Amino acid sequence: MSHLMNTYARQPIAFTKGKGAWLWDENNRAYLDALSGIAVNGVGHAHPKLVKAISDQAAELIHTSNIYRVLKQEELADKLCAIANMDQAFFCSSGAEANEAAIKLARLYGHQKGIEQPTIIVMEKAWHGRTIATLSATGSRKAQAGFEPLVAGFVRVPFNDLEAVKAVAQNNRNIVAVLLEPIQGEGGIRIAEKQYIQALSELCAQNDWLFMIDEVQTGIGRTGHWFAFEEMGVKPDVLALAKGLGSGVPIGACLAAGKAKDVFKPGNHGTTFGGGPLVCAAALATLEIMEEEKLAQNAAHLGQYIKERLTQELSSLTGVVEVRGKGLMLGVELDRPCGELVARGIANGLLINVTSDKVVRLLPPLIINQEEATQIVDGVISLIKDFLNG
Ligand SMILES: *Cc1c(COP(=O)(O)O)cnc(C)c1O
């Protein structure tokens, strides 16, 4: 570990094996996974169908180049565009790169309309990644500090505040797009209000801006639907995906529809690894498993159960600010920093996360069953009660 760059304050634990919603450490101790590698392992660990798809593809062909046609990539684009109701896909290897593509697309869209200084509206507490451009779009001073100068071309407004967006629109002729998460994940499980996001999408249409949704965390069944935007009754022009898409192999996607279609031309954007046969095989298997096992429905159902129990048993306690979330993307905000709950969870064999200092975040695999959901919710309730009681 001494030869690793010191970029993570890691928990002193390493897992060597996984199955379903469970992980085992080097000493063969079992842990119930209520984090899924941060919303990645939606189909759980070592799903046989996923393992087979990856190993079959590895034996056949791992990489060629985007210089050639990649059949698995075309198949995945068809499938993703069908389920997301989008027109085109660009594949990359992470969430940051998916947003990077969205940002470049929006800028090019602006330039094509004669806007020389294209500017994108972004939100307070947003998280879009750690590359220099996506870090500049991210609304975390902690993540940005020390990396200035940031990339220009973003204006930030408070989340869930339509008037703030309108005010920017009046004073800035360079706006080309709005970029937001339908539920802010790293920002603390903050949900865009339906009315707000619908009005925002209308405002984008009226002004000819791109309405760009970052579903890197919320996408692929996490919130109880394929995508969180469906339930909110909006349709994006640009959609960024990653985390749950490949079940752990590095794949991200930037999807475009309507006026965002055909903005990129050959030479405008690209990547060596993006959308290779191996990762596309994993993503295709992930989508098939999601459908066959009705995992979005499972996330909606068990997420509702977990949220109701958390609300019943925690929301009236002093120290608990709010229980919120959708599907299996849930947060319990406390009135004080609670990062130590992660280690306490590990000691109890339960893997949870704390984000934004005070928000206990749950992102369990979408394949959990009722018994595992009960075990997670019981575990979290007792962790939080013990913590608040000192
Ligand atoms: C995690 C996350 C990202 C960044 O994804 P990486 O794969 O870590 O680059 C971007 N947007 C959202 C909403 C995320 O949750």
mmCIF file of C-alpha atoms and ligand atoms in Angstrom:
data_model
loop_
_atom_site.group_PDB
_atom_site.id
_atom_site.type_symbol
_atom_site.label_atom_id
_atom_site.label_comp_id
_atom_site.label_asym_id
_atom_site.label_seq_id
_atom_site.Cartn_x
_atom_site.Cartn_y
_atom_site.Cartn_z
ATOM 1 C CA MET A 1 0.000 0.000 0.000
ATOM 2 C CA SER A 2 2.971 2.334 0.579
ATOM 3 C CA HIS A 3 3.471 2.490 -3.182
ATOM 4 C CA LEU A 4 -0.065 3.713 -3.794
ATOM 5 C CA MET A 5 -0.717 7.416 -4.162
ATOM 6 C CA ASN A 6 -2.451 8.642 -1.089
ATOM 7 C CA THR A 7 -5.771 9.489 -2.744
ATOM 8 C CA TYR A 8 -8.117 7.487 -0.508
ATOM 9 C CA ALA A 9 -8.559 7.323 3.264
ATOM 10 C CA ARG A 10 -9.245 3.607 2.963
ATOM 11 C CA GLN A 11 -10.975 1.352 5.458
ATOM 12 C CA PRO A 12 -8.452 -1.263 6.659
ATOM 13 C CA ILE A 13 -10.230 -4.157 5.025
ATOM 14 C CA ALA A 14 -9.920 -6.030 1.714
ATOM 15 C CA PHE A 15 -12.476 -8.304 0.139
ATOM 16 C CA THR A 16 -11.430 -11.387 -1.738
ATOM 17 C CA LYS A 17 -14.733 -12.907 -2.790
ATOM 18 C CA GLY A 18 -18.333 -11.932 -3.456
ATOM 19 C CA LYS A 19 -21.650 -13.613 -4.141
ATOM 20 C CA GLY A 20 -24.972 -11.828 -4.549
ATOM 21 C CA ALA A 21 -25.294 -9.170 -1.868
ATOM 22 C CA TRP A 22 -22.422 -10.598 0.176
ATOM 23 C CA LEU A 23 -18.674 -10.020 0.340
ATOM 24 C CA TRP A 24 -15.995 -11.980 2.205
ATOM 25 C CA ASP A 25 -12.724 -10.591 3.552
ATOM 26 C CA GLU A 26 -9.303 -12.244 3.689
ATOM 27 C CA ASN A 27 -10.285 -14.027 6.898
ATOM 28 C CA ASN A 28 -13.458 -15.346 5.304
ATOM 29 C CA ARG A 29 -15.697 -13.109 7.384
ATOM 30 C CA ALA A 30 -18.975 -12.253 5.620
ATOM 31 C CA TYR A 31 -20.342 -8.718 5.102
ATOM 32 C CA LEU A 32 -23.720 -7.665 3.805
ATOM 33 C CA ASP A 33 -23.099 -5.153 1.039
ATOM 34 C CA ALA A 34 -25.405 -2.121 1.252
ATOM 35 C CA LEU A 35 -23.181 0.001 -0.998
ATOM 36 C CA SER A 36 -22.536 -2.067 -4.165
ATOM 37 C CA GLY A 37 -19.152 -0.450 -4.806
ATOM 38 C CA ILE A 38 -21.047 2.885 -4.905
ATOM 39 C CA ALA A 39 -24.056 1.930 -7.029
ATOM 40 C CA VAL A 40 -22.051 -0.279 -9.383
ATOM 41 C CA ASN A 41 -22.841 -3.903 -8.587
ATOM 42 C CA GLY A 42 -26.578 -3.701 -9.181
ATOM 43 C CA VAL A 43 -26.846 -7.345 -10.219
ATOM 44 C CA GLY A 44 -24.796 -8.328 -7.181
ATOM 45 C CA HIS A 45 -21.400 -9.967 -7.027
ATOM 46 C CA ALA A 46 -20.423 -12.857 -9.303
ATOM 47 C CA HIS A 47 -23.788 -13.160 -11.036
ATOM 48 C CA PRO A 48 -23.370 -16.375 -13.092
ATOM 49 C CA LYS A 49 -24.818 -14.860 -16.251
ATOM 50 C CA LEU A 50 -22.517 -11.836 -16.029
ATOM 51 C CA VAL A 51 -19.480 -13.999 -15.286
ATOM 52 C CA LYS A 52 -20.283 -16.175 -18.307
ATOM 53 C CA ALA A 53 -20.795 -13.193 -20.618
ATOM 54 C CA ILE A 54 -17.464 -11.675 -19.581
ATOM 55 C CA SER A 55 -15.493 -14.914 -19.783
ATOM 56 C CA ASP A 56 -17.023 -15.966 -23.110
ATOM 57 C CA GLN A 57 -16.255 -12.545 -24.578
ATOM 58 C CA ALA A 58 -12.719 -12.533 -23.164
ATOM 59 C CA ALA A 59 -12.069 -15.875 -24.842
ATOM 60 C CA GLU A 60 -13.437 -14.542 -28.139
ATOM 61 C CA LEU A 61 -12.176 -10.938 -28.438
ATOM 62 C CA ILE A 62 -11.307 -8.243 -25.864
ATOM 63 C CA HIS A 63 -10.251 -5.175 -27.821
ATOM 64 C CA THR A 64 -9.945 -3.970 -31.373
ATOM 65 C CA SER A 65 -10.375 -0.211 -31.827
ATOM 66 C CA ASN A 66 -13.031 2.372 -32.528
ATOM 67 C CA ILE A 67 -11.299 2.719 -35.892
ATOM 68 C CA TYR A 68 -13.384 -0.351 -36.797
ATOM 69 C CA ARG A 69 -16.994 -1.257 -36.266
ATOM 70 C CA VAL A 70 -17.568 -2.919 -32.901
ATOM 71 C CA LEU A 71 -20.627 -5.149 -33.144
ATOM 72 C CA LYS A 72 -21.244 -5.506 -29.417
ATOM 73 C CA GLN A 73 -21.081 -1.704 -29.112
ATOM 74 C CA GLU A 74 -23.699 -1.283 -31.845
ATOM 75 C CA GLU A 75 -25.911 -3.846 -30.133
ATOM 76 C CA LEU A 76 -25.559 -2.071 -26.780
ATOM 77 C CA ALA A 77 -26.305 1.331 -28.349
ATOM 78 C CA ASP A 78 -29.510 -0.085 -29.879
ATOM 79 C CA LYS A 79 -30.564 -1.575 -26.582
ATOM 80 C CA LEU A 80 -29.741 1.485 -24.454
ATOM 81 C CA CYS A 81 -31.392 3.903 -26.875
ATOM 82 C CA ALA A 82 -34.508 1.727 -26.855
ATOM 83 C CA ILE A 83 -34.835 1.613 -23.070
ATOM 84 C CA ALA A 84 -33.867 5.283 -22.568
ATOM 85 C CA ASN A 85 -35.837 6.592 -25.550
ATOM 86 C CA MET A 86 -32.696 8.264 -26.898
ATOM 87 C CA ASP A 87 -31.209 8.363 -30.408
ATOM 88 C CA GLN A 88 -27.444 7.910 -30.177
ATOM 89 C CA ALA A 89 -24.780 6.692 -27.759
ATOM 90 C CA PHE A 90 -21.090 7.393 -27.235
ATOM 91 C CA PHE A 91 -19.244 4.924 -25.005
ATOM 92 C CA CYS A 92 -16.384 5.723 -22.654
ATOM 93 C CA SER A 93 -14.951 4.203 -19.483
ATOM 94 C CA SER A 94 -16.290 6.206 -16.523
ATOM 95 C CA GLY A 95 -18.910 8.612 -15.265
ATOM 96 C CA ALA A 96 -16.555 11.567 -15.475
ATOM 97 C CA GLU A 97 -15.889 10.783 -19.129
ATOM 98 C CA ALA A 98 -19.617 10.455 -19.837
ATOM 99 C CA ASN A 99 -20.084 13.983 -18.470
ATOM 100 C CA GLU A 100 -16.940 15.177 -20.207
ATOM 101 C CA ALA A 101 -18.564 14.049 -23.483
ATOM 102 C CA ALA A 102 -21.802 15.827 -22.514
ATOM 103 C CA ILE A 103 -19.911 19.053 -21.751
ATOM 104 C CA LYS A 104 -17.995 18.909 -25.046
ATOM 105 C CA LEU A 105 -21.207 18.141 -26.915
ATOM 106 C CA ALA A 106 -22.932 21.162 -25.331
ATOM 107 C CA ARG A 107 -20.015 23.454 -26.198
ATOM 108 C CA LEU A 108 -19.929 22.252 -29.783
ATOM 109 C CA TYR A 109 -23.697 22.665 -29.992
ATOM 110 C CA GLY A 110 -23.208 26.279 -28.867
ATOM 111 C CA HIS A 111 -20.436 26.968 -31.343
ATOM 112 C CA GLN A 112 -22.563 25.515 -34.133
ATOM 113 C CA LYS A 113 -25.179 28.143 -33.206
ATOM 114 C CA GLY A 114 -22.580 30.925 -33.223
ATOM 115 C CA ILE A 115 -22.133 31.158 -29.436
ATOM 116 C CA GLU A 116 -18.415 31.704 -28.906
ATOM 117 C CA GLN A 117 -18.339 31.368 -25.124
ATOM 118 C CA PRO A 118 -20.802 28.554 -24.473
ATOM 119 C CA THR A 119 -21.800 28.321 -20.823
ATOM 120 C CA ILE A 120 -23.494 25.495 -18.942
ATOM 121 C CA ILE A 121 -25.723 25.967 -15.895
ATOM 122 C CA VAL A 122 -24.789 23.567 -13.070
ATOM 123 C CA MET A 123 -26.063 23.052 -9.529
ATOM 124 C CA GLU A 124 -24.819 23.615 -6.012
ATOM 125 C CA LYS A 125 -23.815 20.294 -4.373
ATOM 126 C CA ALA A 126 -23.625 18.633 -7.807
ATOM 127 C CA TRP A 127 -21.182 15.806 -8.476
ATOM 128 C CA HIS A 128 -20.064 15.161 -12.039
ATOM 129 C CA GLY A 129 -16.553 13.710 -11.670
ATOM 130 C CA ARG A 130 -12.926 14.566 -11.035
ATOM 131 C CA THR A 131 -11.451 15.384 -14.433
ATOM 132 C CA ILE A 132 -10.677 19.083 -14.665
ATOM 133 C CA ALA A 133 -13.835 19.955 -16.617
ATOM 134 C CA THR A 134 -16.191 17.739 -14.607
ATOM 135 C CA LEU A 135 -14.563 18.914 -11.368
ATOM 136 C CA SER A 136 -15.313 22.464 -12.486
ATOM 137 C CA ALA A 137 -18.951 21.428 -13.023
ATOM 138 C CA THR A 138 -19.009 19.705 -9.617
ATOM 139 C CA GLY A 139 -20.384 21.786 -6.745
ATOM 140 C CA SER A 140 -17.978 20.733 -4.031
ATOM 141 C CA ARG A 141 -15.381 23.277 -2.929
ATOM 142 C CA LYS A 142 -13.655 20.506 -0.991
ATOM 143 C CA ALA A 143 -13.115 18.495 -4.189
ATOM 144 C CA GLN A 144 -12.037 21.568 -6.165
ATOM 145 C CA ALA A 145 -9.674 23.148 -3.636
ATOM 146 C CA GLY A 146 -6.080 23.111 -4.811
ATOM 147 C CA PHE A 147 -6.902 22.392 -8.435
ATOM 148 C CA GLU A 148 -7.548 25.928 -9.613
ATOM 149 C CA PRO A 149 -7.596 27.345 -12.192
ATOM 150 C CA LEU A 150 -10.870 25.605 -12.907
ATOM 151 C CA VAL A 151 -12.381 25.388 -16.362
ATOM 152 C CA ALA A 152 -14.495 28.403 -17.314
ATOM 153 C CA GLY A 153 -17.906 28.165 -18.904
ATOM 154 C CA PHE A 154 -20.062 27.072 -15.965
ATOM 155 C CA VAL A 155 -22.502 29.108 -13.892
ATOM 156 C CA ARG A 156 -23.766 27.642 -10.655
ATOM 157 C CA VAL A 157 -27.253 27.996 -9.215
ATOM 158 C CA PRO A 158 -28.953 26.540 -6.126
ATOM 159 C CA PHE A 159 -30.617 23.143 -6.703
ATOM 160 C CA ASN A 160 -34.434 23.117 -6.882
ATOM 161 C CA ASP A 161 -34.535 26.864 -7.529
ATOM 162 C CA LEU A 162 -36.129 27.678 -10.877
ATOM 163 C CA GLU A 163 -36.026 31.448 -10.337
ATOM 164 C CA ALA A 164 -32.241 31.301 -10.030
ATOM 165 C CA VAL A 165 -32.028 29.650 -13.458
ATOM 166 C CA LYS A 166 -34.377 32.235 -14.955
ATOM 167 C CA ALA A 167 -32.274 35.040 -13.490
ATOM 168 C CA VAL A 168 -29.132 33.606 -15.081
ATOM 169 C CA ALA A 169 -30.968 33.239 -18.392
ATOM 170 C CA GLN A 170 -31.882 36.934 -18.391
ATOM 171 C CA ASN A 171 -28.335 38.116 -17.904
ATOM 172 C CA ASN A 172 -26.382 35.592 -19.919
ATOM 173 C CA ARG A 173 -26.754 35.131 -23.659
ATOM 174 C CA ASN A 174 -24.130 32.371 -23.704
ATOM 175 C CA ILE A 175 -26.110 29.613 -21.998
ATOM 176 C CA VAL A 176 -26.223 26.430 -24.081
ATOM 177 C CA ALA A 177 -27.255 23.768 -21.573
ATOM 178 C CA VAL A 178 -28.311 22.829 -18.063
ATOM 179 C CA LEU A 179 -26.631 19.833 -16.414
ATOM 180 C CA LEU A 180 -28.049 18.235 -13.275
ATOM 181 C CA GLU A 181 -28.540 14.981 -11.375
ATOM 182 C CA PRO A 182 -32.208 14.032 -10.863
ATOM 183 C CA ILE A 183 -31.168 12.898 -7.395
ATOM 184 C CA GLN A 184 -27.873 14.290 -6.163
ATOM 185 C CA GLY A 185 -25.899 11.326 -4.894
ATOM 186 C CA GLU A 186 -22.568 12.530 -3.491
ATOM 187 C CA GLY A 187 -24.372 15.754 -2.558
ATOM 188 C CA GLY A 188 -26.422 13.816 0.019
ATOM 189 C CA ILE A 189 -29.395 12.110 -1.719
ATOM 190 C CA ARG A 190 -31.152 15.350 -2.620
ATOM 191 C CA ILE A 191 -34.112 14.846 -4.924
ATOM 192 C CA ALA A 192 -35.075 17.246 -7.698
ATOM 193 C CA GLU A 193 -38.713 18.216 -7.184
ATOM 194 C CA LYS A 194 -40.917 17.024 -10.005
ATOM 195 C CA GLN A 195 -42.393 20.449 -10.721
ATOM 196 C CA TYR A 196 -38.953 22.018 -10.704
ATOM 197 C CA ILE A 197 -37.330 19.558 -13.076
ATOM 198 C CA GLN A 198 -40.318 19.670 -15.429
ATOM 199 C CA ALA A 199 -40.253 23.479 -15.508
ATOM 200 C CA LEU A 200 -36.481 23.349 -16.004
ATOM 201 C CA SER A 201 -36.849 21.047 -18.965
ATOM 202 C CA GLU A 202 -39.467 23.378 -20.475
ATOM 203 C CA LEU A 203 -37.191 26.342 -19.930
ATOM 204 C CA CYS A 204 -34.448 24.473 -21.797
ATOM 205 C CA ALA A 205 -36.811 23.760 -24.692
ATOM 206 C CA GLN A 206 -37.972 27.404 -24.853
ATOM 207 C CA ASN A 207 -34.414 28.725 -24.882
ATOM 208 C CA ASP A 208 -33.024 26.075 -27.198
ATOM 209 C CA TRP A 209 -30.663 24.858 -24.447
ATOM 210 C CA LEU A 210 -29.713 21.223 -24.027
ATOM 211 C CA PHE A 211 -31.365 19.582 -21.044
ATOM 212 C CA MET A 212 -28.608 17.288 -19.780
ATOM 213 C CA ILE A 213 -29.218 14.738 -17.056
ATOM 214 C CA ASP A 214 -26.422 13.009 -15.156
ATOM 215 C CA GLU A 215 -27.770 9.571 -14.230
ATOM 216 C CA VAL A 216 -24.345 8.074 -13.572
ATOM 217 C CA GLN A 217 -25.555 7.094 -10.087
ATOM 218 C CA THR A 218 -29.348 7.024 -10.449
ATOM 219 C CA GLY A 219 -29.488 5.151 -13.771
ATOM 220 C CA ILE A 220 -29.945 1.452 -14.606
ATOM 221 C CA GLY A 221 -32.745 0.611 -12.197
ATOM 222 C CA ARG A 222 -31.311 2.153 -9.059
ATOM 223 C CA THR A 223 -34.308 4.356 -8.248
ATOM 224 C CA GLY A 224 -36.945 1.771 -9.173
ATOM 225 C CA HIS A 225 -37.116 2.687 -12.874
ATOM 226 C CA TRP A 226 -34.573 2.239 -15.627
ATOM 227 C CA PHE A 227 -33.880 5.958 -15.186
ATOM 228 C CA ALA A 228 -34.964 8.483 -12.557
ATOM 229 C CA PHE A 229 -36.052 10.961 -15.252
ATOM 230 C CA GLU A 230 -38.888 8.630 -16.358
ATOM 231 C CA GLU A 231 -40.716 8.922 -13.086
ATOM 232 C CA MET A 232 -40.130 12.688 -13.056
ATOM 233 C CA GLY A 233 -41.902 13.033 -16.390
ATOM 234 C CA VAL A 234 -39.082 14.668 -18.342
ATOM 235 C CA LYS A 235 -37.004 13.699 -21.354
ATOM 236 C CA PRO A 236 -33.332 14.647 -21.593
ATOM 237 C CA ASP A 237 -31.491 15.787 -24.704
ATOM 238 C CA VAL A 238 -28.288 14.371 -23.236
ATOM 239 C CA LEU A 239 -28.007 11.552 -20.696
ATOM 240 C CA ALA A 240 -24.835 10.464 -18.871
ATOM 241 C CA LEU A 241 -24.577 6.907 -17.530
ATOM 242 C CA ALA A 242 -21.869 4.782 -15.952
ATOM 243 C CA LYS A 243 -21.836 3.187 -12.495
ATOM 244 C CA GLY A 244 -24.493 0.451 -12.735
ATOM 245 C CA LEU A 245 -24.156 -0.021 -16.487
ATOM 246 C CA GLY A 246 -21.357 -2.583 -16.569
ATOM 247 C CA SER A 247 -21.641 -4.225 -13.143
ATOM 248 C CA GLY A 248 -18.028 -3.345 -12.366
ATOM 249 C CA VAL A 249 -16.273 -3.336 -15.721
ATOM 250 C CA PRO A 250 -15.404 0.262 -16.642
ATOM 251 C CA ILE A 251 -18.055 1.584 -18.995
ATOM 252 C CA GLY A 252 -19.770 4.938 -19.285
ATOM 253 C CA ALA A 253 -22.147 6.276 -21.884
ATOM 254 C CA CYS A 254 -23.288 9.657 -23.146
ATOM 255 C CA LEU A 255 -26.632 9.398 -24.931
ATOM 256 C CA ALA A 256 -28.118 12.081 -27.156
ATOM 257 C CA ALA A 257 -31.575 12.733 -28.564
ATOM 258 C CA GLY A 258 -33.390 15.367 -30.599
ATOM 259 C CA LYS A 259 -31.360 18.522 -31.041
ATOM 260 C CA ALA A 260 -28.307 16.938 -29.399
ATOM 261 C CA LYS A 261 -28.218 14.255 -32.079
ATOM 262 C CA ASP A 262 -25.512 14.459 -34.750
ATOM 263 C CA VAL A 263 -23.654 17.322 -33.025
ATOM 264 C CA PHE A 264 -20.417 15.306 -32.953
ATOM 265 C CA LYS A 265 -18.774 14.540 -36.286
ATOM 266 C CA PRO A 266 -15.783 12.247 -36.899
ATOM 267 C CA GLY A 267 -12.726 13.722 -35.212
ATOM 268 C CA ASN A 268 -14.647 15.711 -32.573
ATOM 269 C CA HIS A 269 -14.465 13.157 -29.793
ATOM 270 C CA GLY A 270 -13.106 9.703 -29.099
ATOM 271 C CA THR A 271 -11.389 7.297 -26.733
ATOM 272 C CA THR A 272 -9.182 4.228 -27.097
ATOM 273 C CA PHE A 273 -10.940 1.937 -24.641
ATOM 274 C CA GLY A 274 -14.536 3.155 -24.815
ATOM 275 C CA GLY A 275 -17.166 0.648 -25.842
ATOM 276 C CA GLY A 276 -14.854 -2.301 -26.443
ATOM 277 C CA PRO A 277 -16.281 -5.800 -26.901
ATOM 278 C CA LEU A 278 -15.577 -6.909 -23.319
ATOM 279 C CA VAL A 279 -17.276 -4.061 -21.494
ATOM 280 C CA CYS A 280 -20.195 -4.017 -23.930
ATOM 281 C CA ALA A 281 -20.751 -7.744 -23.375
ATOM 282 C CA ALA A 282 -20.850 -7.052 -19.626
ATOM 283 C CA ALA A 283 -23.299 -4.170 -20.078
ATOM 284 C CA LEU A 284 -25.552 -6.219 -22.359
ATOM 285 C CA ALA A 285 -25.593 -9.031 -19.801
ATOM 286 C CA THR A 286 -26.355 -6.506 -17.050
ATOM 287 C CA LEU A 287 -29.362 -5.149 -18.951
ATOM 288 C CA GLU A 288 -30.627 -8.668 -19.666
ATOM 289 C CA ILE A 289 -30.334 -9.683 -16.027
ATOM 290 C CA MET A 290 -32.123 -6.486 -15.013
ATOM 291 C CA GLU A 291 -35.030 -7.389 -17.278
ATOM 292 C CA GLU A 292 -35.178 -11.115 -16.552
ATOM 293 C CA GLU A 293 -35.069 -10.652 -12.801
ATOM 294 C CA LYS A 294 -37.188 -7.465 -12.816
ATOM 295 C CA LEU A 295 -34.573 -5.711 -10.724
ATOM 296 C CA ALA A 296 -35.924 -2.173 -11.133
ATOM 297 C CA GLN A 297 -39.248 -3.403 -9.728
ATOM 298 C CA ASN A 298 -37.391 -5.136 -6.916
ATOM 299 C CA ALA A 299 -35.521 -1.901 -6.171
ATOM 300 C CA ALA A 300 -38.811 0.019 -6.070
ATOM 301 C CA HIS A 301 -40.471 -2.539 -3.811
ATOM 302 C CA LEU A 302 -37.685 -3.202 -1.316
ATOM 303 C CA GLY A 303 -36.558 0.422 -1.419
ATOM 304 C CA GLN A 304 -40.024 1.455 -0.349
ATOM 305 C CA TYR A 305 -39.931 -1.077 2.478
ATOM 306 C CA ILE A 306 -36.511 0.103 3.709
ATOM 307 C CA LYS A 307 -37.495 3.753 3.474
ATOM 308 C CA GLU A 308 -40.745 3.220 5.372
ATOM 309 C CA ARG A 309 -39.008 1.373 8.184
ATOM 310 C CA LEU A 310 -36.212 3.964 8.401
ATOM 311 C CA THR A 311 -38.830 6.712 8.498
ATOM 312 C CA GLN A 312 -40.921 4.982 11.155
ATOM 313 C CA GLU A 313 -38.036 4.207 13.452
ATOM 314 C CA LEU A 314 -35.677 7.124 12.915
ATOM 315 C CA SER A 315 -37.365 10.252 11.616
ATOM 316 C CA SER A 316 -38.773 11.386 14.970
ATOM 317 C CA LEU A 317 -35.457 10.987 16.805
ATOM 318 C CA THR A 318 -33.481 14.053 17.866
ATOM 319 C CA GLY A 319 -30.389 14.067 15.693
ATOM 320 C CA VAL A 320 -32.150 12.756 12.602
ATOM 321 C CA VAL A 321 -32.880 15.512 10.092
ATOM 322 C CA GLU A 322 -34.558 13.546 7.305
ATOM 323 C CA VAL A 323 -34.960 10.151 5.661
ATOM 324 C CA ARG A 324 -35.127 10.446 1.862
ATOM 325 C CA GLY A 325 -34.463 8.739 -1.441
ATOM 326 C CA LYS A 326 -36.049 6.596 -4.118
ATOM 327 C CA GLY A 327 -35.773 2.902 -4.834
ATOM 328 C CA LEU A 328 -32.493 1.577 -3.497
ATOM 329 C CA MET A 329 -30.844 5.002 -3.326
ATOM 330 C CA LEU A 330 -31.542 6.123 0.217
ATOM 331 C CA GLY A 331 -30.147 8.621 2.671
ATOM 332 C CA VAL A 332 -30.571 9.407 6.346
ATOM 333 C CA GLU A 333 -29.373 12.914 7.132
ATOM 334 C CA LEU A 334 -28.175 13.458 10.689
ATOM 335 C CA ASP A 335 -27.550 16.788 12.393
ATOM 336 C CA ARG A 336 -23.850 16.002 12.902
ATOM 337 C CA PRO A 337 -20.900 14.480 11.039
ATOM 338 C CA CYS A 338 -21.178 10.698 11.188
ATOM 339 C CA GLY A 339 -18.320 9.313 9.077
ATOM 340 C CA GLU A 340 -17.403 6.909 11.866
ATOM 341 C CA LEU A 341 -20.579 4.931 11.126
ATOM 342 C CA VAL A 342 -18.783 3.329 8.189
ATOM 343 C CA ALA A 343 -16.241 1.626 10.470
ATOM 344 C CA ARG A 344 -18.941 0.744 12.992
ATOM 345 C CA GLY A 345 -20.893 -0.880 10.168
ATOM 346 C CA ILE A 346 -17.853 -2.900 9.117
ATOM 347 C CA ALA A 347 -17.419 -4.080 12.700
ATOM 348 C CA ASN A 348 -21.022 -5.319 12.521
ATOM 349 C CA GLY A 349 -20.585 -6.952 9.108
ATOM 350 C CA LEU A 350 -22.568 -4.283 7.244
ATOM 351 C CA LEU A 351 -21.160 -2.100 4.459
ATOM 352 C CA ILE A 352 -22.701 1.368 4.304
ATOM 353 C CA ASN A 353 -21.471 4.796 3.259
ATOM 354 C CA VAL A 354 -21.555 8.348 4.565
ATOM 355 C CA THR A 355 -21.615 11.213 2.074
ATOM 356 C CA SER A 356 -21.656 15.002 2.549
ATOM 357 C CA ASP A 357 -20.350 14.404 6.112
ATOM 358 C CA LYS A 358 -23.788 13.907 7.649
ATOM 359 C CA VAL A 359 -25.757 11.662 5.315
ATOM 360 C CA VAL A 360 -25.799 7.892 5.799
ATOM 361 C CA ARG A 361 -26.155 6.550 2.258
ATOM 362 C CA LEU A 362 -27.493 3.151 1.239
ATOM 363 C CA LEU A 363 -26.998 1.788 -2.283
ATOM 364 C CA PRO A 364 -27.498 -1.961 -1.930
ATOM 365 C CA PRO A 365 -27.385 -4.319 -4.913
ATOM 366 C CA LEU A 366 -30.709 -4.380 -6.743
ATOM 367 C CA ILE A 367 -30.842 -8.179 -6.332
ATOM 368 C CA ILE A 368 -31.308 -8.123 -2.547
ATOM 369 C CA ASN A 369 -34.196 -10.192 -1.216
ATOM 370 C CA GLN A 370 -36.650 -9.350 1.554
ATOM 371 C CA GLU A 371 -34.531 -11.013 4.220
ATOM 372 C CA GLU A 372 -31.424 -9.063 3.211
ATOM 373 C CA ALA A 373 -33.437 -5.830 3.066
ATOM 374 C CA THR A 374 -34.627 -6.503 6.621
ATOM 375 C CA GLN A 375 -31.096 -7.247 7.754
ATOM 376 C CA ILE A 376 -29.830 -3.999 6.199
ATOM 377 C CA VAL A 377 -32.569 -1.856 7.696
ATOM 378 C CA ASP A 378 -32.256 -3.463 11.157
ATOM 379 C CA GLY A 379 -28.495 -2.953 11.019
ATOM 380 C CA VAL A 380 -28.722 0.688 9.965
ATOM 381 C CA ILE A 381 -31.366 1.531 12.560
ATOM 382 C CA SER A 382 -29.320 0.110 15.390
ATOM 383 C CA LEU A 383 -26.103 1.754 14.119
ATOM 384 C CA ILE A 384 -27.767 5.164 14.007
ATOM 385 C CA LYS A 385 -29.567 4.774 17.350
ATOM 386 C CA ASP A 386 -26.367 3.697 19.095
ATOM 387 C CA PHE A 387 -24.454 6.549 17.491
ATOM 388 C CA LEU A 388 -27.018 9.171 18.533
ATOM 389 C CA ASN A 389 -27.161 7.785 22.072
ATOM 390 C CA GLY A 390 -23.397 8.302 22.307
HETATM 391 C C1 LIG B 1 -19.855 8.866 -9.484
HETATM 392 C C2 LIG B 1 -20.464 9.936 -10.259
HETATM 393 C C3 LIG B 1 -19.777 10.547 -11.321
HETATM 394 C C4 LIG B 1 -18.343 10.235 -11.644
HETATM 395 O O1 LIG B 1 -18.166 8.924 -12.090
HETATM 396 P P1 LIG B 1 -16.702 8.279 -12.127
HETATM 397 O O2 LIG B 1 -16.926 6.950 -12.790
HETATM 398 O O3 LIG B 1 -16.239 8.191 -10.723
HETATM 399 O O4 LIG B 1 -15.858 9.174 -12.947
HETATM 400 C C5 LIG B 1 -20.447 11.482 -12.072
HETATM 401 N N1 LIG B 1 -21.730 11.817 -11.798
HETATM 402 C C6 LIG B 1 -22.416 11.261 -10.799
HETATM 403 C C7 LIG B 1 -23.828 11.659 -10.559
HETATM 404 C C8 LIG B 1 -21.806 10.309 -9.986
HETATM 405 O O5 LIG B 1 -22.484 9.778 -8.957
#
